[in-house]
Amino acid sequence: MNATPPLPEGYEISTDPARLDRERVHRWLSTDAYWALGRPREKQDRAIEGSLNFGVHDTVSGEQVAYARVVTDRATFAWLCDVYVDPSVRGKGIGGALVGAVREETREFGVRRVLLATHDAHEVYARHGFAPLERPEHWMALVFSR
């Protein structure tokens, strides 16, 4: 597992929820993220309120360019979700730096594991120590129909 890659010059990561561009996050996720298509704004706002949020911002314009959300009790468990990098800045290393920041923040809590579910970008997560479940038969899910 590599050390957390630095953000490219001109970007910074913040966990301050007041800095989030909630409208932009909602637009990204509800229109362009396969896992959240059509998610209502009210539901997205509730998700933000109940989570540890990471925003990546342009240091000159202040514009938010990426987002990640962690559902956690900050003691034993964390779930990484809603990771999104604006298409205009993809390929610059912002996603990898964001995942690394999440890894380091959750490590400080002393959580035992951080889970995520994804159909893509496995290589980004693997660089930060994520791997397939060793015993997936031990895990179960309660899924409610929409």
Phi, psi and omega in degrees: 000128181279160173294161179300123179290146179288152172291149173300152178304139178097005179229152177217153178255138178226143172254012179282112182298337179292339180274350181293138171268087187299323178297316180295315179301314179299315180298313178305305187290315187284343182244344187226356182252117187307329184278348186229014182306129178079005180300127179293149180301319181299320179291320178297318178298320177296320178297317178299314182299327183265014187226166167270121187249142178238126174240141172253130186234145172290127185287342179272306184273340185080355182296136176281133183240352179201163184208148170210150182230140178236122173268119187205153171267000179061026179218313187234338189210149174212147178233116178274129181208173176053038177282124183213133175241129180304136181306330183292342181239009178295149180088002180260359182092006182292318180298315179297318178294323179295312179298322177296321178294320176298314180303313183292319180296316181288330176298320180297332178288339184081020179296151181281324180209153172239124180254160170204160174231130182206149175264350185213177177060028180303325181296326178297313182289322180299325178298342181252014174098356177290141180213160175303152178301134179292323182229070183300338179291348177274346184263145178225163178223143172255113185245124177266138176289153182279000000 
